[in-house]
mmCIF file of C-alpha atoms in Angstrom:
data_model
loop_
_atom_site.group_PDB
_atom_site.id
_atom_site.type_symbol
_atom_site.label_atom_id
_atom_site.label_comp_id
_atom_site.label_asym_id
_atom_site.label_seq_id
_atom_site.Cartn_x
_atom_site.Cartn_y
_atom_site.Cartn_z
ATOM 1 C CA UNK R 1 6.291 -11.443 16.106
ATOM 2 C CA UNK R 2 7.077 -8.533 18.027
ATOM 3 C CA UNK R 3 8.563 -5.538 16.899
ATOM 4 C CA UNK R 4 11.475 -4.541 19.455
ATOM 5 C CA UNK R 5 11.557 -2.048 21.939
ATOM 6 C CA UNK R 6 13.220 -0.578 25.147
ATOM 7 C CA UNK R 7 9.934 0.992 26.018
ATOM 8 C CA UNK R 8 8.030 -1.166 28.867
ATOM 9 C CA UNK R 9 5.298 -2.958 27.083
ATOM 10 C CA UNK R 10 1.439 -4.159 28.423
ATOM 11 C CA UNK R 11 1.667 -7.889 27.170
ATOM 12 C CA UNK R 12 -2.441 -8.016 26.762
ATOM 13 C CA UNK R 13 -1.934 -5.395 24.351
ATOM 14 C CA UNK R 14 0.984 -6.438 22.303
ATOM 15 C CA UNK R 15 -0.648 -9.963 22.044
ATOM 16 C CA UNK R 16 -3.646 -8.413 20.455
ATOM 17 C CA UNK R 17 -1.273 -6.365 18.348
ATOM 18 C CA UNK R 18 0.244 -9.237 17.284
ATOM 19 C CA UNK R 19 -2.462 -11.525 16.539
ATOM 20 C CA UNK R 20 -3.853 -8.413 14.278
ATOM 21 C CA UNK R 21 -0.405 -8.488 12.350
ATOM 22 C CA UNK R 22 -0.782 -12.259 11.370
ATOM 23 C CA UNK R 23 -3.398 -10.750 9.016
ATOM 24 C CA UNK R 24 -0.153 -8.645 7.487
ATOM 25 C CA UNK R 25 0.241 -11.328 4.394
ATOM 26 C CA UNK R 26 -2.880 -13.765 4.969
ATOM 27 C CA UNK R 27 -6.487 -12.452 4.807
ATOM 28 C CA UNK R 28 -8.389 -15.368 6.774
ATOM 29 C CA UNK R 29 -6.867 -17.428 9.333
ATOM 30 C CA UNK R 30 -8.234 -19.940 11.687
ATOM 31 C CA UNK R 31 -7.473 -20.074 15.733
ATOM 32 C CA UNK R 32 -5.090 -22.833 15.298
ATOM 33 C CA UNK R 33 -3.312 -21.077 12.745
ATOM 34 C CA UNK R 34 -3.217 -17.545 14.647
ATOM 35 C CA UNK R 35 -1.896 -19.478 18.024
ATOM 36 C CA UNK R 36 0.580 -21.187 16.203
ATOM 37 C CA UNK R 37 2.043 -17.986 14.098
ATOM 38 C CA UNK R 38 2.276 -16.003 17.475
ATOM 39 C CA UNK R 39 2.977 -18.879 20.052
ATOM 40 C CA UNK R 40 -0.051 -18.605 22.274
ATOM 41 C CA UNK R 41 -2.081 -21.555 23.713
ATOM 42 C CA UNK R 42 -5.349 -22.054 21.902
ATOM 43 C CA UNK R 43 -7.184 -20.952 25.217
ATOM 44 C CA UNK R 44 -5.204 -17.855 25.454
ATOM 45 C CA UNK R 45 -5.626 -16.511 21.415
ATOM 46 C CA UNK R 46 -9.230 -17.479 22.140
ATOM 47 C CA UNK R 47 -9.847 -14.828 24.876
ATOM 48 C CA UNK R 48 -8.081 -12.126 22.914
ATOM 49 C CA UNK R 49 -9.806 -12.621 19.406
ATOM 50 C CA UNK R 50 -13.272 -12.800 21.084
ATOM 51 C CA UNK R 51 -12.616 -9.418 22.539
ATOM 52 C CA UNK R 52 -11.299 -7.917 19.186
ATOM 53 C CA UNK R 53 -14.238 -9.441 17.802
ATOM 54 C CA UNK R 54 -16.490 -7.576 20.286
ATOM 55 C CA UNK R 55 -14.465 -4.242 19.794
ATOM 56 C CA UNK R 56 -15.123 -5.414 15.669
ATOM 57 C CA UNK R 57 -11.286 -5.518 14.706
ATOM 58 C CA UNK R 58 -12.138 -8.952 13.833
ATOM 59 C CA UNK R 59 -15.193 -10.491 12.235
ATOM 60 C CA UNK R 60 -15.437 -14.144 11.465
ATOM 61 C CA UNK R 61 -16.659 -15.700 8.896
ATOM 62 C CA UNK R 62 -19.830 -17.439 10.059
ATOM 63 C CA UNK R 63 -19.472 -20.715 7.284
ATOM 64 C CA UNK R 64 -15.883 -21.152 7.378
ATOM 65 C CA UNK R 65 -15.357 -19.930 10.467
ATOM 66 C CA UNK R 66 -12.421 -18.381 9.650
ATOM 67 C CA UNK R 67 -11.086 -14.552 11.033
ATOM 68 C CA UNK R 68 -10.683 -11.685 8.744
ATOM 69 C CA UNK R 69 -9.965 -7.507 10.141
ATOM 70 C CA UNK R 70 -12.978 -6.244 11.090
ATOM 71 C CA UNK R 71 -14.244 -3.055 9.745
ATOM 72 C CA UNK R 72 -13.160 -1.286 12.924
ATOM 73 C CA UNK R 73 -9.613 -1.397 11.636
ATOM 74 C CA UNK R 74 -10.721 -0.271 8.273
ATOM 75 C CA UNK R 75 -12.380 2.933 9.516
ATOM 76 C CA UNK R 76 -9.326 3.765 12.027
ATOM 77 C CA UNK R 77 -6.925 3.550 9.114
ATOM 78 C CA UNK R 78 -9.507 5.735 6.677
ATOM 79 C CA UNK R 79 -7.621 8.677 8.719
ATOM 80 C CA UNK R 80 -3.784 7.551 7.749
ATOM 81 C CA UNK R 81 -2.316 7.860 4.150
ATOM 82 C CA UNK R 82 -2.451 4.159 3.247
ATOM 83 C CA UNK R 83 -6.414 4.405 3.446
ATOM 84 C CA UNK R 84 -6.352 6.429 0.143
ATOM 85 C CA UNK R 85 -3.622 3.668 -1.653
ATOM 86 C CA UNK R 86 -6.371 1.004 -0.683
ATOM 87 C CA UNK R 87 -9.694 2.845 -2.014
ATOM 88 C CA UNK R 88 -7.607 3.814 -5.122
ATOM 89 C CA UNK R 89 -6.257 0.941 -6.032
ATOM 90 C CA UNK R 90 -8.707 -0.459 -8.285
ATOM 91 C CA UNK R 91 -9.266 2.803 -10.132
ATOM 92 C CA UNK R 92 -5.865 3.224 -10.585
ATOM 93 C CA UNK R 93 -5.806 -0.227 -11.873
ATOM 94 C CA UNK R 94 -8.805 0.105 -14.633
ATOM 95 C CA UNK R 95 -6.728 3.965 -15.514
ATOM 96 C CA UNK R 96 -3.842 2.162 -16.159
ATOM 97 C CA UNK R 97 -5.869 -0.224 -18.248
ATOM 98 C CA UNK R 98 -7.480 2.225 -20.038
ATOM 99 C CA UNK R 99 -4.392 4.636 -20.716
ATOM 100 C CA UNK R 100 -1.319 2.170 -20.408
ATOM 101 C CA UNK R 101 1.377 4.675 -19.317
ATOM 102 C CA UNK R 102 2.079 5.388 -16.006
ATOM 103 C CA UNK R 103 -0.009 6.079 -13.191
ATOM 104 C CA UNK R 104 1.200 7.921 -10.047
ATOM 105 C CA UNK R 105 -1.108 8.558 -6.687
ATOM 106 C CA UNK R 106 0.756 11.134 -4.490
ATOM 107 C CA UNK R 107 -0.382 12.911 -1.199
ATOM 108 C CA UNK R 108 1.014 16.236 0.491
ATOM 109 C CA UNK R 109 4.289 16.178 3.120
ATOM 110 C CA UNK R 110 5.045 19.535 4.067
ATOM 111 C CA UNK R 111 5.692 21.751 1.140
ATOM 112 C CA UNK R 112 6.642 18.598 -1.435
ATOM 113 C CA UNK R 113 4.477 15.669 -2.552
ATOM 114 C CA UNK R 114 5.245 12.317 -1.387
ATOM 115 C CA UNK R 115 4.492 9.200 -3.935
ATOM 116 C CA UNK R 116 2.268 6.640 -2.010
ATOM 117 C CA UNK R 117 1.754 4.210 -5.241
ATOM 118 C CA UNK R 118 2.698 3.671 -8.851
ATOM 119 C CA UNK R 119 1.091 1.360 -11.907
ATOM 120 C CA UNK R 120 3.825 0.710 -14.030
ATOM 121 C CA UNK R 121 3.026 1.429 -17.886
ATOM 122 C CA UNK R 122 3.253 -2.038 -19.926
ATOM 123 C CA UNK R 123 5.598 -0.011 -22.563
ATOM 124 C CA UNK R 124 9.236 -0.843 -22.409
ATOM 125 C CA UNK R 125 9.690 3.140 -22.592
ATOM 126 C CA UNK R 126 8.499 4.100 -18.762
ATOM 127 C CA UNK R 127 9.131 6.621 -16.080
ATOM 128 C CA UNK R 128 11.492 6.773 -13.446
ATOM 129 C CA UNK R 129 9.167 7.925 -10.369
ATOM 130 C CA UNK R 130 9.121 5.624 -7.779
ATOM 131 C CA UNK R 131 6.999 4.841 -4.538
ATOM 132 C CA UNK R 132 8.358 7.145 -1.601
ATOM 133 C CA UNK R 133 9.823 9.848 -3.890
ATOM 134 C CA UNK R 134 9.412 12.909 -2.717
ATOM 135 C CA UNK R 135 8.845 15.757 -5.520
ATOM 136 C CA UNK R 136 8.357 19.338 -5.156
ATOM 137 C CA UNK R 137 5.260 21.025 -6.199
ATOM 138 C CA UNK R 138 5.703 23.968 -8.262
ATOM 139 C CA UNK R 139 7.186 21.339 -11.635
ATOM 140 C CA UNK R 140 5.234 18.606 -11.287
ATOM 141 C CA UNK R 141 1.534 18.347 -12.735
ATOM 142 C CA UNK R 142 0.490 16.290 -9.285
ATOM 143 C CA UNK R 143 2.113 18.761 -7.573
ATOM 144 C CA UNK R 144 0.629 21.870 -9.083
ATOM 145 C CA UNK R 145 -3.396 20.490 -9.346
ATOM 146 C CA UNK R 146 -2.379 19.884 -5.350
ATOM 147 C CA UNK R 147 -1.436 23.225 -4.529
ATOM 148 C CA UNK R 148 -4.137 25.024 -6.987
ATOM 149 C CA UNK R 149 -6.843 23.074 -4.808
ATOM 150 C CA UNK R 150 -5.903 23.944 -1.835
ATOM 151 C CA UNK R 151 -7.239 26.843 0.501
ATOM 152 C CA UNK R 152 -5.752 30.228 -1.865
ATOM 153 C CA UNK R 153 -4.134 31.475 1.904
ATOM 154 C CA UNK R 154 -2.497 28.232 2.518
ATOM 155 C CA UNK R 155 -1.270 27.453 -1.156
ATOM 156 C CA UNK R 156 0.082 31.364 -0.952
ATOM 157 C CA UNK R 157 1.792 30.516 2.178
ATOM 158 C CA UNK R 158 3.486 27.681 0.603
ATOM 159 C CA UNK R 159 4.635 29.280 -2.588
ATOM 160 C CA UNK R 160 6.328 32.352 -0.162
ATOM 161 C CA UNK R 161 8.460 29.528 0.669
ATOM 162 C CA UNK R 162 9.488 28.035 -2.719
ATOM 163 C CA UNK R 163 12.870 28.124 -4.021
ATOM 164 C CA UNK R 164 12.109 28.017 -7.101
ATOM 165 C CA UNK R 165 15.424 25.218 -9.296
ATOM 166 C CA UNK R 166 14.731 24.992 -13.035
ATOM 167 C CA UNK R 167 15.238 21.077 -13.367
ATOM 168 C CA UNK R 168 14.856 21.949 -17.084
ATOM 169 C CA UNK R 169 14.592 25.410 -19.414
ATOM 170 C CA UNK R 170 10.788 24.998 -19.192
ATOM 171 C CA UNK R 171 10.480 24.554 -15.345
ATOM 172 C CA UNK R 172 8.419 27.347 -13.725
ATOM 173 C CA UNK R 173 11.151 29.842 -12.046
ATOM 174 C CA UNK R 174 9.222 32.686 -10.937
ATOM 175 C CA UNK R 175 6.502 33.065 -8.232
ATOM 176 C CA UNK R 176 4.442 35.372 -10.968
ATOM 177 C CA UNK R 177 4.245 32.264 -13.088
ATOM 178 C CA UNK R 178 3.626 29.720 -10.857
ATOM 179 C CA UNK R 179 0.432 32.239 -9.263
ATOM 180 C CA UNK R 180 -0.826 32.361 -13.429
ATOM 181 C CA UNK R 181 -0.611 28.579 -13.918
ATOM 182 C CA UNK R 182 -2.537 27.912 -10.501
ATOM 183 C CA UNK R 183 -5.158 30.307 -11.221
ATOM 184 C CA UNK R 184 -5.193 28.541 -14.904
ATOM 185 C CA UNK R 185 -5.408 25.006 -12.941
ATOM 186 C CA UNK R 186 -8.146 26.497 -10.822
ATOM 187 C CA UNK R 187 -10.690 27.129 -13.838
ATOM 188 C CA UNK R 188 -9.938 23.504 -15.568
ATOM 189 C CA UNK R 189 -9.729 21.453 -12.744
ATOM 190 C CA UNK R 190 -6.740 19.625 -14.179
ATOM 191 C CA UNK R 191 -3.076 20.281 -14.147
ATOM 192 C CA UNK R 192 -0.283 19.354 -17.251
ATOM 193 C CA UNK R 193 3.554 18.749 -16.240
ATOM 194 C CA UNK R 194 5.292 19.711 -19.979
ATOM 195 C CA UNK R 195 8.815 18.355 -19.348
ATOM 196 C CA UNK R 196 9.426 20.875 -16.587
ATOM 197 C CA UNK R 197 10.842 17.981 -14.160
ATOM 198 C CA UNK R 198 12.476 15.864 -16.841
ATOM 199 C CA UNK R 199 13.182 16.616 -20.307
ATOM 200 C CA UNK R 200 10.723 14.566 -22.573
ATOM 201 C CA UNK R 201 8.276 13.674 -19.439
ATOM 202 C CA UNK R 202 4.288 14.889 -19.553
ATOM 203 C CA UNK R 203 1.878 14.252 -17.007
ATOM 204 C CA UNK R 204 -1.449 14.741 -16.501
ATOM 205 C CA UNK R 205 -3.429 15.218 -12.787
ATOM 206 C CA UNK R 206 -6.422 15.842 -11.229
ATOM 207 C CA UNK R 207 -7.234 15.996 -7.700
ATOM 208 C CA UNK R 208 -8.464 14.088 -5.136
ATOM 209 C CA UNK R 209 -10.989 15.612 -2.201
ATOM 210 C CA UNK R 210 -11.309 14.871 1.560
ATOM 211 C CA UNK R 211 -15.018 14.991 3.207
ATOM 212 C CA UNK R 212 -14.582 18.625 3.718
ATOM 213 C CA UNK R 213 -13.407 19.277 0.084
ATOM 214 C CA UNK R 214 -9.965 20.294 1.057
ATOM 215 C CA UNK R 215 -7.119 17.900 -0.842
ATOM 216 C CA UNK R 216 -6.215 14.788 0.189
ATOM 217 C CA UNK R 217 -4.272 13.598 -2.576
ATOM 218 C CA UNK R 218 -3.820 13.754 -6.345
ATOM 219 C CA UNK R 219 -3.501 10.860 -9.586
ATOM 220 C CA UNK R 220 -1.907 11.709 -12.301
ATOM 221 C CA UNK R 221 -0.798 9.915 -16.002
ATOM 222 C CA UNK R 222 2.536 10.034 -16.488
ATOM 223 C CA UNK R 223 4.490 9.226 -20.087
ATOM 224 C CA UNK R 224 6.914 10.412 -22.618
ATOM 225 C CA UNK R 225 6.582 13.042 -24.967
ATOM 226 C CA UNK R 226 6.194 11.385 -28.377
ATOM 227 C CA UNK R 227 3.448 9.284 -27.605
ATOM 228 C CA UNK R 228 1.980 12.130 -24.476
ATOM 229 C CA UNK R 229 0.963 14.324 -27.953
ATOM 230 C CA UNK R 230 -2.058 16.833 -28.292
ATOM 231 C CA UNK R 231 -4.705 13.988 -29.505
ATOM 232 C CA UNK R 232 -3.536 11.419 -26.471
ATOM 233 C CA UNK R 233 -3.903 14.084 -23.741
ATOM 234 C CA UNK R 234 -6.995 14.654 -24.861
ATOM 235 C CA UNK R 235 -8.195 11.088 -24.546
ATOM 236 C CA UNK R 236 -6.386 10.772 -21.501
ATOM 237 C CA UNK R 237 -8.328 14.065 -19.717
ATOM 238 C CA UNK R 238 -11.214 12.755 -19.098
ATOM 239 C CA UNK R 239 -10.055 9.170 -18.396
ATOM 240 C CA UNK R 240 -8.261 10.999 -15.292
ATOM 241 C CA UNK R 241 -11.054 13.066 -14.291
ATOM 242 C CA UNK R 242 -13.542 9.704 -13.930
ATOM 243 C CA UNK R 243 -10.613 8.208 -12.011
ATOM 244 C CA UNK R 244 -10.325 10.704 -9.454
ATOM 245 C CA UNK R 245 -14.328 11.092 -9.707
ATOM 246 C CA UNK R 246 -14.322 7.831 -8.629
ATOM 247 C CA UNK R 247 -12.174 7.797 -5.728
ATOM 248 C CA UNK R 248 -13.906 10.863 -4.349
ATOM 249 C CA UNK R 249 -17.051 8.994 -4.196
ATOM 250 C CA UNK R 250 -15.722 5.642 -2.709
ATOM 251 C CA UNK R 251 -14.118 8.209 -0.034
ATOM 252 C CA UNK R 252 -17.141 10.121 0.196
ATOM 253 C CA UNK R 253 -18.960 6.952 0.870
ATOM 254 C CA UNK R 254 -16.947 5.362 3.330
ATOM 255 C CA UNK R 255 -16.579 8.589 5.242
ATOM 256 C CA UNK R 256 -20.768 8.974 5.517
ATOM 257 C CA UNK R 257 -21.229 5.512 6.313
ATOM 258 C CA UNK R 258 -18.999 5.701 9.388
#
């Protein structure tokens, strides 16, 4: 089950490793199963899972009996990108419920924002973003909220660097602009995309805070123009505020627990 390598491996280790990975597609397993699915005697998986127990990367479940990741491996991956898919996921879910047009949950990568997960809209007219699309900040409304929430010294050393395309006639060219519509974003707390990325796309994002308030991410509604009108957005404002409320506090939680 090993990923390959030319780099010398400790065998202890990458059996742990790969006892951990059976967990990739299956949340519980059972000691036969694991020593079958990585080709260990019984004996052998034993040892290793009752030290990853002990370490807490797996618990067991004390009426079945069966193994499950431990919360050790839950609080190591609270500091890598996926973490924030995971927490999100069921507020993302109950947005997407609540709105029905597309949700989008980006994070920062360098001076762009990468897409870590999308809830597709149930409407047969949807929106082309995708998961691993990278986007640039200044024209999109995930983008922007992003930027306006981050430290005013770092978000000024990021739009020094912009070169500013017009994807359409109503993208933000100018560094003057983009400054007004941060400081704008600032004061509301929310950000609005008005087909300045794609003609006849508006989005809708708020933020989403680390434990030291700094900005870890940002959610955002995404849908066409005829039905993303002045009445839906205003439903739709709050809905994403709550969301990204919510996710705070789940991360907030999480982070003071540990």
């Amino acid at each position: 089950m090993s990923k390959t390598s030319k780099q010398p491996r400790i065998q202890s280790i990458t059996r742990a490793i790969d006892i951990l990975r059976c967990f990739s597609e299956t949340k519980e397993l059972g000691l036969t199963e694991i020593s079958r699915l990585v080709g260990l005697h019984k004996s052998t998986a034993a040892g290793i899972i009752n030290t990853l127990k002990a370490e807490n990367f797996l618990e067991q479940d004390r009426e079945t009996g069966k193994l499950r990741l431990g919360v050790e491996l839950f609080f190591l991956a609270m500091n890598a990108r996926p973490a924030l898919e995971y927490i999100s996921e069921v507020h993302l879910q109950k947005l997407l419920k609540e709105t029905r047009e597309t949700i989008n949950l980006a994070v920062r990568d360098g001076n762009e924002m990468v897409y870590i997960a999308k809830k597709e809209s149930p409407h047969s007219m949807r929106i082309s973003t995708k998961v691993g699309k990278y986007l640039p900040m200044y024209c999109t409304a995930i983008g922007k909220v992003f930027l306006a929430h981050l430290n005013p010294k770092e978000a000024e050393q990021i739009i020094e660097t912009i070169n500013f395309e017009p994807f359409t006639d109503k993208t933000i060219v100018k560094r003057e602009q983009l400054i007004a519509s941060i400081e704008h974003i600032r004061k509301e707390g929310i950000a609005y995309d008005f087909e300045e990325l794609e003609y006849g796309l508006v989005c809708v994002a708020a933020p989403i805070f680390g434990k030291n308030g700094e900005p870890v991410g940002a959610i955002s509604v995404s849908g066409p123009s005829i039905r993303m009108d002045d009445a839906t957005r205003a439903e739709i404002v709050p809905k994403v505020f709550a969301a990204a409320s919510r996710i705070n506090e789940d991360l907030s939680r999480i982070e003071i627990t540990k």
